[in-house]
GROMACS .gro file of C-alpha atoms in nm:
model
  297
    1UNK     CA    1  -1.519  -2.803   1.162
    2UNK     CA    2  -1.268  -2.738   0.930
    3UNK     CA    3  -1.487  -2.556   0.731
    4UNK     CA    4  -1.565  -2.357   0.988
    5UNK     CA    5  -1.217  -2.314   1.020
    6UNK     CA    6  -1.155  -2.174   0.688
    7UNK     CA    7  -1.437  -1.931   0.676
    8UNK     CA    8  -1.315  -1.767   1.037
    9UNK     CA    9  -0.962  -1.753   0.887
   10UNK     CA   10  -1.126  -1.564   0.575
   11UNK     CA   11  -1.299  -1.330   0.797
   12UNK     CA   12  -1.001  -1.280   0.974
   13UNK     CA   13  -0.840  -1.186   0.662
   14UNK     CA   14  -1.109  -0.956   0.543
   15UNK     CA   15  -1.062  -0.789   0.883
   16UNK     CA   16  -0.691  -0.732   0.828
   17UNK     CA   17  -0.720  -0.607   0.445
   18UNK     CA   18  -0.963  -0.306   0.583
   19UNK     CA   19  -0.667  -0.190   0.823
   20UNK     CA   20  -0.477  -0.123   0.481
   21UNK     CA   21  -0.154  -0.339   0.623
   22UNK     CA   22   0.091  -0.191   0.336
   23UNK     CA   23  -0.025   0.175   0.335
   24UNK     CA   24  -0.034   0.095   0.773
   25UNK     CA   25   0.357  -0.072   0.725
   26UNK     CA   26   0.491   0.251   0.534
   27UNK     CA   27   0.337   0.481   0.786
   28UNK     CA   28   0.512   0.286   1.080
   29UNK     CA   29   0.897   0.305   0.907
   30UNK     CA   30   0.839   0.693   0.855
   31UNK     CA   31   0.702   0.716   1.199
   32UNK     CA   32   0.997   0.523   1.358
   33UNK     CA   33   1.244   0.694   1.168
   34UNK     CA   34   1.097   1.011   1.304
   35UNK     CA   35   1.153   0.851   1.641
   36UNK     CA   36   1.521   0.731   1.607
   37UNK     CA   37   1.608   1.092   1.463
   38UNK     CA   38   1.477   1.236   1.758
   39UNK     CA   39   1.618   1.001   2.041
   40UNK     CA   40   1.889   1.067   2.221
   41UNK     CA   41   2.117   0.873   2.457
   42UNK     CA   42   2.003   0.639   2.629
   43UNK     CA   43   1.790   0.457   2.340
   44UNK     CA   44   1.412   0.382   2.492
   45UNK     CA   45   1.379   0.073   2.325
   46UNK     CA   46   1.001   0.047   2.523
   47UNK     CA   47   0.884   0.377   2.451
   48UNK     CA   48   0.971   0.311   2.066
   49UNK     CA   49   0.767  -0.003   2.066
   50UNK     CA   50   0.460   0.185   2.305
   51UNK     CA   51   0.513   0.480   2.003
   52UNK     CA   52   0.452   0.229   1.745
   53UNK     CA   53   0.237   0.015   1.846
   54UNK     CA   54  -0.014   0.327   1.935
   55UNK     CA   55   0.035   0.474   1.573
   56UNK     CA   56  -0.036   0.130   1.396
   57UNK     CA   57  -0.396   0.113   1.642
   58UNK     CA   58  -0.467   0.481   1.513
   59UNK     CA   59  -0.335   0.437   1.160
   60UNK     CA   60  -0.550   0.126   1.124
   61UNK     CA   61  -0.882   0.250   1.271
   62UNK     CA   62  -0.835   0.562   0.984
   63UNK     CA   63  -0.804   0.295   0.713
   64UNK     CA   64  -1.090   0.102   0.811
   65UNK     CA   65  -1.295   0.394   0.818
   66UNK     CA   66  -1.191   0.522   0.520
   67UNK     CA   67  -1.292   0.175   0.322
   68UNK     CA   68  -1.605   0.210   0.526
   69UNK     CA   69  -1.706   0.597   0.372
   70UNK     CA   70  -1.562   0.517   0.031
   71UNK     CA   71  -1.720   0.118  -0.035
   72UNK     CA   72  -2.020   0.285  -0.255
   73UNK     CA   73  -1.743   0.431  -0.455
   74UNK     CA   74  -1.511   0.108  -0.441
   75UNK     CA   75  -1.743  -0.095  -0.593
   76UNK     CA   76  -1.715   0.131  -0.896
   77UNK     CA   77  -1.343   0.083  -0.963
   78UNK     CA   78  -1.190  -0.266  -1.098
   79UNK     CA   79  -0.856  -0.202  -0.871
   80UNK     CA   80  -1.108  -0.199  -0.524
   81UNK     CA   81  -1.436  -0.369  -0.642
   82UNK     CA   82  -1.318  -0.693  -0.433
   83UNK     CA   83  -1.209  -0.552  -0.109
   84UNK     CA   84  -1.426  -0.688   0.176
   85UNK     CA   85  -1.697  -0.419   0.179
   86UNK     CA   86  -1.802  -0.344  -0.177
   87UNK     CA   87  -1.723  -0.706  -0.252
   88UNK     CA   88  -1.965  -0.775   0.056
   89UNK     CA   89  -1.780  -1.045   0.230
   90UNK     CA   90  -1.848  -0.821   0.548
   91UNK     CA   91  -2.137  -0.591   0.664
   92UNK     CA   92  -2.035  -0.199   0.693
   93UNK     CA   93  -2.170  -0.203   1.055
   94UNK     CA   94  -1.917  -0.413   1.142
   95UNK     CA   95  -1.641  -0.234   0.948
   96UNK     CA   96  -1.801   0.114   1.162
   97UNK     CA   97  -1.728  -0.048   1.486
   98UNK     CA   98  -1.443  -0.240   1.402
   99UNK     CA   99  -1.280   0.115   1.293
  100UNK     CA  100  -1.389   0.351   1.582
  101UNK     CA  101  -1.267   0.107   1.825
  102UNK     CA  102  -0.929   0.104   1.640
  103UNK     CA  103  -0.867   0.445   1.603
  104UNK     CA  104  -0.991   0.511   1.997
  105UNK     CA  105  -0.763   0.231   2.128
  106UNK     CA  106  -0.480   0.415   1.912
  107UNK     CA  107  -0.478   0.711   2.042
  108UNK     CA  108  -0.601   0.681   2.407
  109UNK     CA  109  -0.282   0.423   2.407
  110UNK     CA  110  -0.105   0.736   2.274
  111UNK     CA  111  -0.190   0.983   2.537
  112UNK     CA  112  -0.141   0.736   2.795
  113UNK     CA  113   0.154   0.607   2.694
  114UNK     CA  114   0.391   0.858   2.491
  115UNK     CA  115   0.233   1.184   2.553
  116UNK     CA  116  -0.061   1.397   2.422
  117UNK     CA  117   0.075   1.560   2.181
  118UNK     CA  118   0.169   1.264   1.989
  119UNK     CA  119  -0.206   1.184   2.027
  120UNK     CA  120  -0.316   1.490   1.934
  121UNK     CA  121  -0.138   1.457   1.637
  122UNK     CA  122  -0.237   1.113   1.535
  123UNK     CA  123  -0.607   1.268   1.584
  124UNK     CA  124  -0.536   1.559   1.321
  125UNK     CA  125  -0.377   1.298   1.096
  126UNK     CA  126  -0.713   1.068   1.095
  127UNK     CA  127  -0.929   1.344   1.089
  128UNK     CA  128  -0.784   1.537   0.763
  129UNK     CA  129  -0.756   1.192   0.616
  130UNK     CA  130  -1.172   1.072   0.670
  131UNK     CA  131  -1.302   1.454   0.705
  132UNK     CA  132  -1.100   1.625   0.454
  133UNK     CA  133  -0.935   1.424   0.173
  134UNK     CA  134  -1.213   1.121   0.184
  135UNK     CA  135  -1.503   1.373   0.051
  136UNK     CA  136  -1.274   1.595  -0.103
  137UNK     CA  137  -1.215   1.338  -0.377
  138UNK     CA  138  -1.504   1.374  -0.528
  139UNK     CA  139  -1.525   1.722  -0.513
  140UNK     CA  140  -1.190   1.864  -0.645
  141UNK     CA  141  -0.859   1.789  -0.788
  142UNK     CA  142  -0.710   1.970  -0.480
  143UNK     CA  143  -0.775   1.640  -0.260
  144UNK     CA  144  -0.429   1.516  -0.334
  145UNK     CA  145  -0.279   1.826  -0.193
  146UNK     CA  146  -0.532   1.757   0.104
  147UNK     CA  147  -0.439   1.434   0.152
  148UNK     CA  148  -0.047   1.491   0.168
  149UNK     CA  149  -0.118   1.641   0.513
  150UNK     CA  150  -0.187   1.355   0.670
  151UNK     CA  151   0.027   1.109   0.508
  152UNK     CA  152   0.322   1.308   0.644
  153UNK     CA  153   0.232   1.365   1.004
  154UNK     CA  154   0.352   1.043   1.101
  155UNK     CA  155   0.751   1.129   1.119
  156UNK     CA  156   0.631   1.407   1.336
  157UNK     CA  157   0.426   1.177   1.566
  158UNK     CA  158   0.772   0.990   1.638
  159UNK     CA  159   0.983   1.324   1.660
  160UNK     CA  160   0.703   1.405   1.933
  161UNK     CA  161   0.680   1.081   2.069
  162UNK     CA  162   1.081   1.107   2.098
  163UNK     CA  163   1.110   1.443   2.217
  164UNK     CA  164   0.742   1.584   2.349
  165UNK     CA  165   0.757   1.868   2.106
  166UNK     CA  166   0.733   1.973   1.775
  167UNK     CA  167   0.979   2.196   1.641
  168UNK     CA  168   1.177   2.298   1.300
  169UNK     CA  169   1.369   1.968   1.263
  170UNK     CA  170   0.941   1.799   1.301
  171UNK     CA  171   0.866   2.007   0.997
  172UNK     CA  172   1.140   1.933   0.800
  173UNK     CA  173   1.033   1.543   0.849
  174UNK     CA  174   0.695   1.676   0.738
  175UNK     CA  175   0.758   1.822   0.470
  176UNK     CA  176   0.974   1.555   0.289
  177UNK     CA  177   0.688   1.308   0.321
  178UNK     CA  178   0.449   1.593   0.232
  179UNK     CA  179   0.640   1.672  -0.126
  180UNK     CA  180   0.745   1.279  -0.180
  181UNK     CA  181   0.363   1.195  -0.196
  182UNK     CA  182   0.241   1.441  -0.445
  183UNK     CA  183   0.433   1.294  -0.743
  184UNK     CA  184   0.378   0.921  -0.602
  185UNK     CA  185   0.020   0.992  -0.593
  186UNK     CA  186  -0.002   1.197  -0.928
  187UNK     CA  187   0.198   0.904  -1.170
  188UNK     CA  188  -0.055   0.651  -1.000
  189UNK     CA  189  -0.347   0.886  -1.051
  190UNK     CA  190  -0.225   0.898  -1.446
  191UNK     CA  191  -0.187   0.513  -1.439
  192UNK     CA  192  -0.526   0.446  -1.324
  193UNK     CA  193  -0.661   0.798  -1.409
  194UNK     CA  194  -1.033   0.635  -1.664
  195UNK     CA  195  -1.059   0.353  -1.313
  196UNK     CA  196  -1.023   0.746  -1.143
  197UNK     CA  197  -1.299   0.898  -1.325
  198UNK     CA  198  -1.579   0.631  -1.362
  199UNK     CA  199  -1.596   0.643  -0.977
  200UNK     CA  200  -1.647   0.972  -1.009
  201UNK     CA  201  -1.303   1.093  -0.843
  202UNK     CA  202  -1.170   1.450  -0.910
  203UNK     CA  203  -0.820   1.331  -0.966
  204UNK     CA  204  -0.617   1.587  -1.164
  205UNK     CA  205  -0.483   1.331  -1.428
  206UNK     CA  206  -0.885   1.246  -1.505
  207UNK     CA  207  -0.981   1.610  -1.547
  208UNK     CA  208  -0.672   1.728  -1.723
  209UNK     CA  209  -0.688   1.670  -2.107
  210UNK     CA  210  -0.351   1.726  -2.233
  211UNK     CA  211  -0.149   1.619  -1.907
  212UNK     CA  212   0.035   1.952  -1.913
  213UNK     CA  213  -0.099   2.056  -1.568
  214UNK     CA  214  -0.042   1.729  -1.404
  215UNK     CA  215   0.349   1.734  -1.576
  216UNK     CA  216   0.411   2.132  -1.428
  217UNK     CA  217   0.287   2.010  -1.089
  218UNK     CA  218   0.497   1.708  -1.118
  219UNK     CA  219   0.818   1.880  -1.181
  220UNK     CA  220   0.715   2.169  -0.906
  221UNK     CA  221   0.681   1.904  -0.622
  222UNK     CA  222   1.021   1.692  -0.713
  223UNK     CA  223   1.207   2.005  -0.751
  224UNK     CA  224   1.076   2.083  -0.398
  225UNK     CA  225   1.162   1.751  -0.317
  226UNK     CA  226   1.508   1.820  -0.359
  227UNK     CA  227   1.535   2.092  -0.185
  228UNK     CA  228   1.332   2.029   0.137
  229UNK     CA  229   1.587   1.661   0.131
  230UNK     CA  230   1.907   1.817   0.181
  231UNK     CA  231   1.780   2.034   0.556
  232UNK     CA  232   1.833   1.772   0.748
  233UNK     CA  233   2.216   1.768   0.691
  234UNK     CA  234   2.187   2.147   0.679
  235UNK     CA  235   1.987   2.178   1.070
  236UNK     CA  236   2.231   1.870   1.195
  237UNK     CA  237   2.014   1.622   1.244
  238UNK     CA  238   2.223   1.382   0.942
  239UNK     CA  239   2.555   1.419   0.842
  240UNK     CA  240   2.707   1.455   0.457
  241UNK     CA  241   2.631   1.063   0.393
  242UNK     CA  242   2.266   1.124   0.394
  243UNK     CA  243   2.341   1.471   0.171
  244UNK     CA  244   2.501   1.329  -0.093
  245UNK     CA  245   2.249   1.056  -0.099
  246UNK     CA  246   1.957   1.277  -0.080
  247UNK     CA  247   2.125   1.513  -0.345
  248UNK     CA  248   2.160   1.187  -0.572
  249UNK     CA  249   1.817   1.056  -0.532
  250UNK     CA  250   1.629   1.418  -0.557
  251UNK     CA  251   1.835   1.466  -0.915
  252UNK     CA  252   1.730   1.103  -1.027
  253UNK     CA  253   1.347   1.164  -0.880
  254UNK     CA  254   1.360   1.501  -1.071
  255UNK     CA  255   1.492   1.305  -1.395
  256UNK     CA  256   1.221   1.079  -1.390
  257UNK     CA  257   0.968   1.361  -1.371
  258UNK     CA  258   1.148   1.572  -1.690
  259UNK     CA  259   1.148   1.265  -1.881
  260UNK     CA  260   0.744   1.231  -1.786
  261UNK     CA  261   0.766   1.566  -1.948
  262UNK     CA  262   0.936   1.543  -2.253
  263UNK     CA  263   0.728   1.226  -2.370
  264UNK     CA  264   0.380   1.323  -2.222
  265UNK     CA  265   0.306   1.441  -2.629
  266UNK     CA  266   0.413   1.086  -2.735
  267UNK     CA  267   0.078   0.905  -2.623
  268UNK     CA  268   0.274   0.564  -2.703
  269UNK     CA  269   0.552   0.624  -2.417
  270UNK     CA  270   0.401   0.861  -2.130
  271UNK     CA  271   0.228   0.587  -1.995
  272UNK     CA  272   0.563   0.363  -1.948
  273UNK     CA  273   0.728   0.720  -1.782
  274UNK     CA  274   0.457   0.788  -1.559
  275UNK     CA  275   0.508   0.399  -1.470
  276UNK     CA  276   0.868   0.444  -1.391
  277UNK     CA  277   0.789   0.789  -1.226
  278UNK     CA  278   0.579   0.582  -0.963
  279UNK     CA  279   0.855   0.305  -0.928
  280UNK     CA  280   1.121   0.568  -0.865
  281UNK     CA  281   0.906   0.707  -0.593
  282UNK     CA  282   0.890   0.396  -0.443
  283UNK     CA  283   1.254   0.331  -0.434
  284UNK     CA  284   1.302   0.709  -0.370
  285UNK     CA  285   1.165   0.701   0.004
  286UNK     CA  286   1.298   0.396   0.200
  287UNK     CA  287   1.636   0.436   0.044
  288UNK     CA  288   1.645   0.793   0.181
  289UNK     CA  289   1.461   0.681   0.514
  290UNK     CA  290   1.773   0.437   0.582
  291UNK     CA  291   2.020   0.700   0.473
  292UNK     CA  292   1.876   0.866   0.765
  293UNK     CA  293   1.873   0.604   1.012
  294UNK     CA  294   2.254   0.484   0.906
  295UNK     CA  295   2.356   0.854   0.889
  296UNK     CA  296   2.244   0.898   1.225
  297UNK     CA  297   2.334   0.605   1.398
   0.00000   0.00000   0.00000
């Protein structure tokens, strides 16, 4: 019995990993955030928790799916060859179903319960991410551009969910999310960038020789970075806290790019800047994200 126990609790587990909980965690925080900015007196604490909980369905259905298409490929990489699929701890029939009825609880829950433009929205998200960026990855360097879109929907699917429309201020959301993820995704791509291109992803790192392209892009998108950070103070939807603080952080995040670029010839150091490219990015976002929140509140 206790056995049995075990194995249900590893299945269980499995189950959970496909749903991509930290990737699925990330998306919620942006997508609240896009809610609180929104709100205004009164605070609907319910329709915030209906918002989220409808997002997280939708967001996990998209993940499943996505290790569902990609577990042929998975199996080829060391960092993914023992998720659940290509590992084959559980059949990709069950992965299908287990995903479809995710993603259609999601966003039914969404149109019922928010509105349907927040489903609508949490559609285009999942659909760009399994229908555009999932094959486009082995097709062209371009899918990382691709698969910004959808990674930086969800602040507009709380702005929506807080205000049933999607205006300037949604966009702006957008497209700090959209710019933050193409240097994130870029210094991973060059960490992992041979894992990249024996599974036979077009990642730009794996197809560029000298690194020169995947530098120029690098410093194009944190220099838009900055820029896009500082129009929320500048529409009024933060106040000079969050500028400052943006104006800081885009300056460092930009730093950390130009010094990618002045070691990328010294093949003994690019990979340590490219590391700490990826860690700033990751320090970069939630510290802005409660700037935001505090700045607002």
């Amino acid at each position: 019995m206790i056995k049995k126990f075990i194995l249900n609790l590893n299945r269980w587990r499995d189950y959970l990993e496909l749903t991509k909980p930290r990737i699925n965690f990330l998306v919620l925080v942006t997508t609240g955030v896009g809610f609180l900015l929104g709100s205004h007196p009164p605070f609907i604490f319910q329709r915030f928790i209906h918002t989220l909980l409808g997002t997280a369905l939708t967001v996990a259905g998209s993940g499943v799916l996505n290790q569902w298409l990609e577990r042929d490929l998975d199996a080829k990489m060391k960092r993914t060859a023992q998720r659940p699929l290509p590992a084959g701890r559980l059949h990709p029939r069950q992965a299908l179903i287990f995903g479809i009825i995710l993603s259609g609880i999601g966003l039914f829950y969404l149109a019922f319960m928010i509105n349907f433009l927040t489903s609508f929205l949490g559609f285009i998200a999942g659909s760009t991410y399994l229908f555009m960026y999932t094959p486009l990855k082995t097709r062209t360097s371009l899918n990382t551009i691709v698969g910004a879109i959808p990674g930086a929907i969800p602040p507009m699917m709380g702005w929506s969910a807080a205000t049933s429309q999607v205006n300037f201020e949604a966009w702006v959301l957008f497209s700090i999310l959209f710019f933050w993820q193409l240097p994130h995704f870029l210094s991973l791509a060059s960490l992992y960038k041979d894992d990249y291109a024996e599974a036979g992803f077009q990642m730009l790192p794996s197809l560029d020789l000298n690194g020169g392209m995947t530098i120029r892009q690098i410093i194009l998108y944190t220099s838009a970075l900055m820029a896009v950070s500082l129009l929320p103070t500048l529409k009024g939807m933060t106040g000079s806290v969050y500028f400052f603080g943006a104006l800081f952080l885009g300056l460092g995040f930009l730093g950390m790019g130009l010094r990618c670029a002045f070691l990328f010839s010294k093949k003994d150091k690019i990979r340590e800047a490219y590391k700490g490219l990826f860690h700033a990015s990751i320090i970069y976002l939630p510290v802005m994200l409660i700037l935001m929140v505090v700045d607002k509140i």
